[in-house]
Amino acid sequence: RSERKAPSLFWTARRGWVVAPPAGAGPPPTPLLHFRVVSYNTLADELAFKHAPELYRAVPRAALAWRARCAGLRAELAHWAADVVCLQEVDRPADVAAFLREAGYDFAYAPRTGGRADGCMTGWKRGRFALAAPARTLAMADHGLKDNVALLTLLKPVGVESVPGEAGTGGGAAGPLPPPPPPTLLIANTHLLFNPKRGDLKLGQARTLLAAMAAEAAAGGAAHALLAGDLNATPASAVYAFVARGELALDALDRRALSGQLVGSRAAAGAVEAESARLASAAAATTPAGDVDTDDEFAGAGAGAGAGPPSSAPPPPPPPYCDPMTLDPRPARGAGGAAASWTADQFKAAAG
């Protein structure tokens, strides 16, 4: 009996790394802080079997079992011996907390809202970092953006009185000023919505998190901030471009293509704006019946929902660029004037 081969939903992309300039290339804007961080989506035990028929058909059941994966996760974390650990889809928090504590970590956990079984967990090595303020959970449901969460932790180095080589100057008769205190570090750990067709919600979640990070860093005096987690977006996607660049042309983007997960929607890295005209034709196409907003984030994740054929219409005029902190559009590149301010609802609607 011949079996029908399941269509390919996803593709593999190589991440482009931004290399830090060599030492001496210029003075750092803030005191340096050296540490190692790892981030993993651990695959929730409940979701592993719930969605096995759609997503893990070729994976042996024994490999999906939590006992085997828990042992692998423990060995992986022990190998890297990171100073900060960010984990997503943790639905066995007691198990994970036990081996983090045994390995010398303190930690915080933020469960998803809406009765979901999993959440985000962030751990930091005792003796390297300590909480500078209580950990904070950002619930996307409070902003009308589903049940995903982000965990924000403000950390301070332990056993570091000041930053070497950063002694102050001046001070008059009292002598030179003391060196500045060691910098604090804001860690944001999140898991954005999976549904490949709801890029508009992912974009809203990313914008909400970046705004929260900016506010939290300012309030806590963080010298450095780091975003870790599972963004459910490819390196060539519009969502990734928004997080990396802080702006995104929205006018001609189809929400089903924003994350780059669906075959046919991916754009070449660095060419998101050049794809706007092609994606505009897909946005104008009739929305498939399966493309609905439901409580199941996996709903409508089937194949065949990529961008449509190229349009013969002329490209649209230069779109506004949205400030990720305020949602206020910036003037379009090469165009004068500014568009009217957008509301959060308009932000989501503009994405398709």
Coordinates of C-alpha atoms in Angstrom, one line a residue:
R1 CA 0.0 0.0 0.0
S2 CA 1.4 3.3 -1.0
E3 CA 1.4 6.1 1.6
R4 CA 0.8 9.7 0.7
K5 CA 3.9 11.8 1.5
A6 CA 3.1 14.7 3.9
P7 CA 3.8 18.1 2.3
S8 CA 6.8 20.0 3.5
L9 CA 5.7 22.9 5.7
F10 CA 9.0 24.3 6.8
W11 CA 12.5 25.0 5.5
T12 CA 15.9 25.3 7.1
A13 CA 17.7 28.6 7.1
R14 CA 21.2 29.4 8.1
R15 CA 21.4 32.2 10.6
G16 CA 23.5 35.2 9.8
W17 CA 25.6 36.2 12.8
V18 CA 26.6 39.8 13.6
V19 CA 30.3 39.7 14.6
A20 CA 31.3 42.2 17.4
P21 CA 34.1 44.6 16.5
P22 CA 37.6 43.6 17.8
A23 CA 38.9 45.1 21.0
G24 CA 40.3 48.5 20.4
A25 CA 38.0 49.3 17.5
G26 CA 36.4 52.0 19.7
P27 CA 35.3 52.7 23.2
P28 CA 32.3 50.6 24.4
P29 CA 29.2 52.6 25.1
T30 CA 28.7 50.8 28.4
P31 CA 31.0 48.8 30.7
L32 CA 31.6 45.3 29.2
L33 CA 30.1 42.2 30.8
H34 CA 31.3 38.8 29.7
F35 CA 29.0 35.8 30.1
R36 CA 27.7 32.7 28.3
V37 CA 24.0 32.2 27.6
V38 CA 22.1 29.4 25.9
S39 CA 18.4 29.2 24.8
Y40 CA 16.4 26.1 24.0
N41 CA 12.8 25.2 23.2
T42 CA 12.5 22.0 25.2
L43 CA 9.3 20.8 23.5
A44 CA 6.5 20.5 26.1
D45 CA 5.8 16.9 27.0
E46 CA 2.1 17.4 26.4
L47 CA 2.6 19.1 23.0
A48 CA 5.1 16.5 21.8
F49 CA 2.4 13.8 21.7
K50 CA -0.6 16.0 21.1
H51 CA 0.9 17.3 17.8
A52 CA 2.9 14.2 16.9
P53 CA 0.6 13.2 13.9
E54 CA 1.1 16.6 12.3
L55 CA 4.7 17.7 13.3
Y56 CA 6.6 14.6 14.5
R57 CA 5.4 11.8 12.3
A58 CA 8.9 10.5 11.6
V59 CA 10.1 10.7 15.2
P60 CA 10.2 7.5 17.2
R61 CA 7.8 7.6 20.2
A62 CA 10.7 6.6 22.5
A63 CA 12.6 9.7 21.4
L64 CA 9.6 11.9 22.2
A65 CA 9.3 10.5 25.7
W66 CA 10.1 13.1 28.3
R67 CA 12.4 10.8 30.3
A68 CA 14.8 10.5 27.3
R69 CA 14.6 14.2 26.4
C70 CA 15.0 15.3 30.0
A71 CA 18.3 13.4 30.2
G72 CA 19.4 14.9 27.0
L73 CA 18.6 18.4 28.1
R74 CA 20.4 17.9 31.4
A75 CA 23.6 16.7 29.5
E76 CA 23.4 19.5 27.0
L77 CA 23.2 22.2 29.7
A78 CA 26.0 20.5 31.7
H79 CA 28.2 20.5 28.6
W80 CA 27.8 24.2 27.9
A81 CA 27.9 25.3 31.6
A82 CA 26.2 28.6 30.6
D83 CA 25.9 31.5 33.1
V84 CA 22.3 32.1 31.9
V85 CA 19.9 29.5 30.6
C86 CA 16.6 30.4 28.8
L87 CA 14.1 27.6 28.2
Q88 CA 10.7 27.6 26.5
E89 CA 7.9 25.1 26.5
V90 CA 8.7 23.9 30.0
D91 CA 5.6 21.9 31.2
R92 CA 7.6 19.9 33.7
P93 CA 8.9 22.8 35.8
A94 CA 9.5 20.7 38.8
D95 CA 11.8 18.3 36.9
V96 CA 13.7 21.1 35.2
A97 CA 14.0 23.2 38.4
A98 CA 15.4 20.1 40.2
F99 CA 18.4 19.7 37.9
L100 CA 18.9 23.5 37.5
R101 CA 19.1 23.8 41.3
E102 CA 21.5 20.8 41.4
A103 CA 23.7 22.4 38.7
G104 CA 24.0 25.6 40.7
Y105 CA 21.3 27.8 39.2
D106 CA 18.7 30.0 40.6
F107 CA 15.7 30.5 38.4
A108 CA 12.3 32.0 37.6
Y109 CA 9.3 30.5 35.8
A110 CA 6.4 32.1 33.9
P111 CA 3.6 29.8 32.9
R112 CA 1.5 30.6 29.9
T113 CA -2.0 32.0 30.5
G114 CA -5.3 30.6 29.5
G115 CA -4.8 27.2 31.3
R116 CA -1.9 26.3 29.1
A117 CA 0.5 23.7 30.5
D118 CA 3.9 25.1 29.6
G119 CA 5.9 28.3 30.1
C120 CA 9.3 30.0 30.0
M121 CA 12.0 29.4 32.6
T122 CA 15.2 31.4 33.0
G123 CA 18.1 30.3 35.2
W124 CA 21.3 32.1 36.2
K125 CA 24.4 30.7 37.9
R126 CA 24.7 31.4 41.6
G127 CA 28.0 33.1 42.2
R128 CA 27.8 34.8 38.8
F129 CA 24.5 36.6 38.9
A130 CA 21.7 37.5 41.3
L131 CA 18.3 39.1 40.8
A132 CA 18.5 42.9 40.9
A133 CA 14.7 43.2 41.0
P134 CA 11.8 40.7 41.2
A135 CA 11.3 38.8 37.9
R136 CA 8.4 40.0 35.9
T137 CA 6.0 38.1 33.7
L138 CA 4.6 39.9 30.5
A139 CA 1.3 38.3 29.6
M140 CA 0.4 38.8 26.0
A141 CA -3.2 38.1 26.9
D142 CA -3.3 41.5 28.7
H143 CA -2.7 43.1 25.3
G144 CA -5.2 41.0 23.3
L145 CA -2.3 38.9 21.8
K146 CA -3.1 35.3 22.8
D147 CA -1.7 33.3 25.8
N148 CA 2.0 33.6 25.1
V149 CA 4.2 35.1 27.8
A150 CA 7.7 36.6 28.2
L151 CA 9.8 36.4 31.4
L152 CA 11.9 39.5 32.2
T153 CA 14.7 39.1 34.7
L154 CA 17.1 41.9 35.7
L155 CA 20.4 40.5 36.9
K156 CA 23.4 41.9 38.6
P157 CA 26.9 40.4 38.6
V158 CA 28.0 38.8 41.9
G159 CA 31.4 39.3 43.4
V160 CA 32.3 42.2 41.1
E161 CA 32.8 45.5 43.0
S162 CA 33.4 47.6 39.9
V163 CA 34.4 47.3 36.3
P164 CA 38.2 46.9 35.8
G165 CA 39.8 49.7 33.8
E166 CA 36.8 52.0 34.1
A167 CA 38.0 54.3 36.9
G168 CA 36.4 57.6 37.0
T169 CA 38.1 61.0 36.5
G170 CA 37.8 64.3 38.1
G171 CA 36.4 64.8 41.5
G172 CA 38.4 67.9 42.5
A173 CA 40.0 68.0 45.9
A174 CA 38.4 64.8 46.8
G175 CA 40.4 62.9 44.2
P176 CA 39.2 60.8 41.3
L177 CA 35.7 59.5 41.3
P178 CA 35.2 55.8 42.1
P179 CA 34.8 53.4 39.2
P180 CA 31.3 52.8 38.1
P181 CA 29.4 49.8 39.5
P182 CA 29.2 46.6 37.4
P183 CA 26.5 46.8 34.8
T184 CA 23.2 45.1 35.2
L185 CA 21.8 42.8 32.6
L186 CA 18.2 42.5 31.4
I187 CA 17.2 39.0 30.1
A188 CA 14.0 38.6 28.2
N189 CA 12.9 35.0 27.5
T190 CA 9.9 34.4 25.3
H191 CA 8.1 32.0 23.0
L192 CA 6.0 33.8 20.4
L193 CA 2.9 32.3 18.7
F194 CA 3.6 29.3 16.5
N195 CA 0.7 29.6 14.0
P196 CA 2.5 30.3 10.7
K197 CA -0.4 32.2 9.3
R198 CA -0.7 34.7 12.2
G199 CA 2.4 36.8 11.6
D200 CA 0.4 39.8 12.6
L201 CA 0.0 38.5 16.1
K202 CA 3.7 37.5 16.3
L203 CA 4.6 41.1 15.2
G204 CA 2.3 42.5 17.8
Q205 CA 3.9 40.3 20.5
A206 CA 7.4 41.3 19.4
R207 CA 6.5 45.0 19.5
T208 CA 4.9 44.6 22.9
L209 CA 7.9 42.8 24.3
L210 CA 10.4 45.3 22.9
A211 CA 8.5 48.1 24.5
A212 CA 8.4 46.3 27.8
M213 CA 12.1 45.6 27.6
A214 CA 12.8 49.3 27.0
A215 CA 10.7 50.4 30.0
E216 CA 12.2 47.7 32.2
A217 CA 15.8 48.5 31.3
A218 CA 15.2 52.2 31.9
A219 CA 13.6 51.6 35.3
G220 CA 16.2 49.2 36.4
G221 CA 19.2 51.0 35.0
A222 CA 20.2 48.0 32.8
A223 CA 23.4 48.6 30.9
H224 CA 22.8 45.6 28.6
A225 CA 19.7 43.8 27.4
L226 CA 19.4 40.4 25.7
L227 CA 16.3 38.9 24.0
A228 CA 16.3 35.1 23.9
G229 CA 13.7 32.5 23.0
D230 CA 11.7 30.9 20.2
L231 CA 10.4 33.6 17.9
N232 CA 8.8 31.1 15.5
A233 CA 10.3 33.1 12.6
T234 CA 13.1 32.5 10.2
P235 CA 16.2 34.7 9.9
A236 CA 15.0 36.1 6.5
S237 CA 11.5 36.9 7.8
A238 CA 9.8 40.3 8.4
V239 CA 9.4 39.5 12.1
Y240 CA 13.1 38.9 12.4
A241 CA 13.9 42.0 10.5
F242 CA 11.6 44.1 12.8
V243 CA 13.4 42.8 15.9
A244 CA 16.8 43.3 14.4
R245 CA 16.3 46.7 12.8
G246 CA 13.5 48.3 14.9
E247 CA 11.3 49.1 11.9
L248 CA 9.3 47.4 9.2
A249 CA 7.3 48.5 6.1
L250 CA 3.8 47.1 6.8
D251 CA 1.6 48.3 3.9
A252 CA 2.2 45.5 1.5
L253 CA 2.9 42.5 3.8
D254 CA 0.7 39.5 4.0
R255 CA 0.3 38.3 7.6
R256 CA 0.8 34.7 6.3
A257 CA 4.3 35.5 5.1
L258 CA 5.5 37.6 8.0
S259 CA 7.2 34.8 9.9
G260 CA 8.7 33.0 6.8
Q261 CA 7.6 29.6 8.1
L262 CA 5.5 28.5 5.2
V263 CA 7.1 27.3 2.0
G264 CA 6.6 29.9 -0.7
S265 CA 6.6 32.8 1.8
R266 CA 10.3 33.1 2.5
A267 CA 12.3 36.0 1.2
A268 CA 16.0 36.3 0.8
A269 CA 17.8 37.7 3.8
G270 CA 18.0 41.5 3.7
A271 CA 15.4 41.7 1.0
V272 CA 12.1 41.9 2.9
E273 CA 11.3 45.3 1.5
A274 CA 12.0 44.2 -2.1
E275 CA 9.4 41.5 -1.6
S276 CA 6.6 44.0 -0.7
A277 CA 5.1 44.2 -4.2
R278 CA 5.0 40.4 -4.6
L279 CA 3.5 39.9 -1.1
A280 CA 0.9 42.6 -1.8
S281 CA -0.8 40.3 -4.4
A282 CA -0.9 37.5 -1.9
A283 CA -2.6 39.8 0.7
A284 CA -5.3 40.7 -1.9
A285 CA -6.0 37.0 -2.6
T286 CA -9.0 35.4 -1.0
T287 CA -8.2 34.1 2.5
P288 CA -8.5 30.3 2.6
A289 CA -11.3 28.9 4.7
G290 CA -8.8 27.3 7.1
D291 CA -7.1 30.6 7.8
V292 CA -9.1 31.5 10.9
D293 CA -8.1 32.9 14.3
T294 CA -8.9 30.1 16.8
D295 CA -7.7 29.3 20.3
D296 CA -5.5 26.5 18.9
E297 CA -2.3 28.1 17.8
F298 CA -1.6 25.2 15.4
A299 CA -4.9 25.7 13.5
G300 CA -4.6 26.5 9.9
A301 CA -0.9 25.5 9.8
G302 CA -1.3 23.3 6.7
A303 CA 0.6 23.6 3.4
G304 CA -0.5 25.7 0.5
A305 CA -0.8 29.0 2.3
G306 CA 2.3 30.7 1.0
A307 CA 2.4 33.9 -1.0
G308 CA 0.6 34.0 -4.3
P309 CA 2.0 34.6 -7.8
P310 CA 3.8 37.8 -8.6
S311 CA 1.6 40.8 -9.4
S312 CA 1.8 42.6 -12.7
A313 CA 0.5 45.8 -11.0
P314 CA 3.1 48.6 -10.3
P315 CA 4.7 48.5 -6.8
P316 CA 2.9 50.5 -4.1
P317 CA 4.2 53.9 -2.9
P318 CA 6.9 53.9 -0.2
P319 CA 5.1 52.8 3.0
P320 CA 5.6 54.3 6.4
Y321 CA 8.0 52.8 8.9
C322 CA 6.6 52.0 12.3
D323 CA 8.5 52.9 15.5
P324 CA 8.6 49.7 17.5
M325 CA 8.2 51.5 20.8
T326 CA 5.3 53.8 20.0
L327 CA 3.7 52.5 16.9
D328 CA 4.0 56.0 15.4
P329 CA 5.0 55.8 11.7
R330 CA 8.2 57.3 10.7
P331 CA 8.4 59.2 7.4
A332 CA 8.9 56.8 4.5
R333 CA 12.4 56.6 3.1
G334 CA 12.7 59.1 0.3
A335 CA 9.3 60.7 1.1
G336 CA 8.5 63.8 3.1
G337 CA 6.0 64.2 5.9
A338 CA 4.6 61.6 8.3
A339 CA 1.5 59.6 8.3
A340 CA -1.1 59.7 11.0
S341 CA -0.5 57.7 14.2
W342 CA -1.6 54.1 14.2
T343 CA -3.5 52.3 16.9
A344 CA -2.7 48.8 18.0
D345 CA -5.7 47.5 16.1
Q346 CA -4.5 49.3 12.9
F347 CA -1.1 47.8 13.4
K348 CA -2.4 44.3 13.3
A349 CA -4.8 45.1 10.4
A350 CA -2.0 46.6 8.3
A351 CA -0.3 43.2 8.3
G352 CA -3.1 41.6 6.5

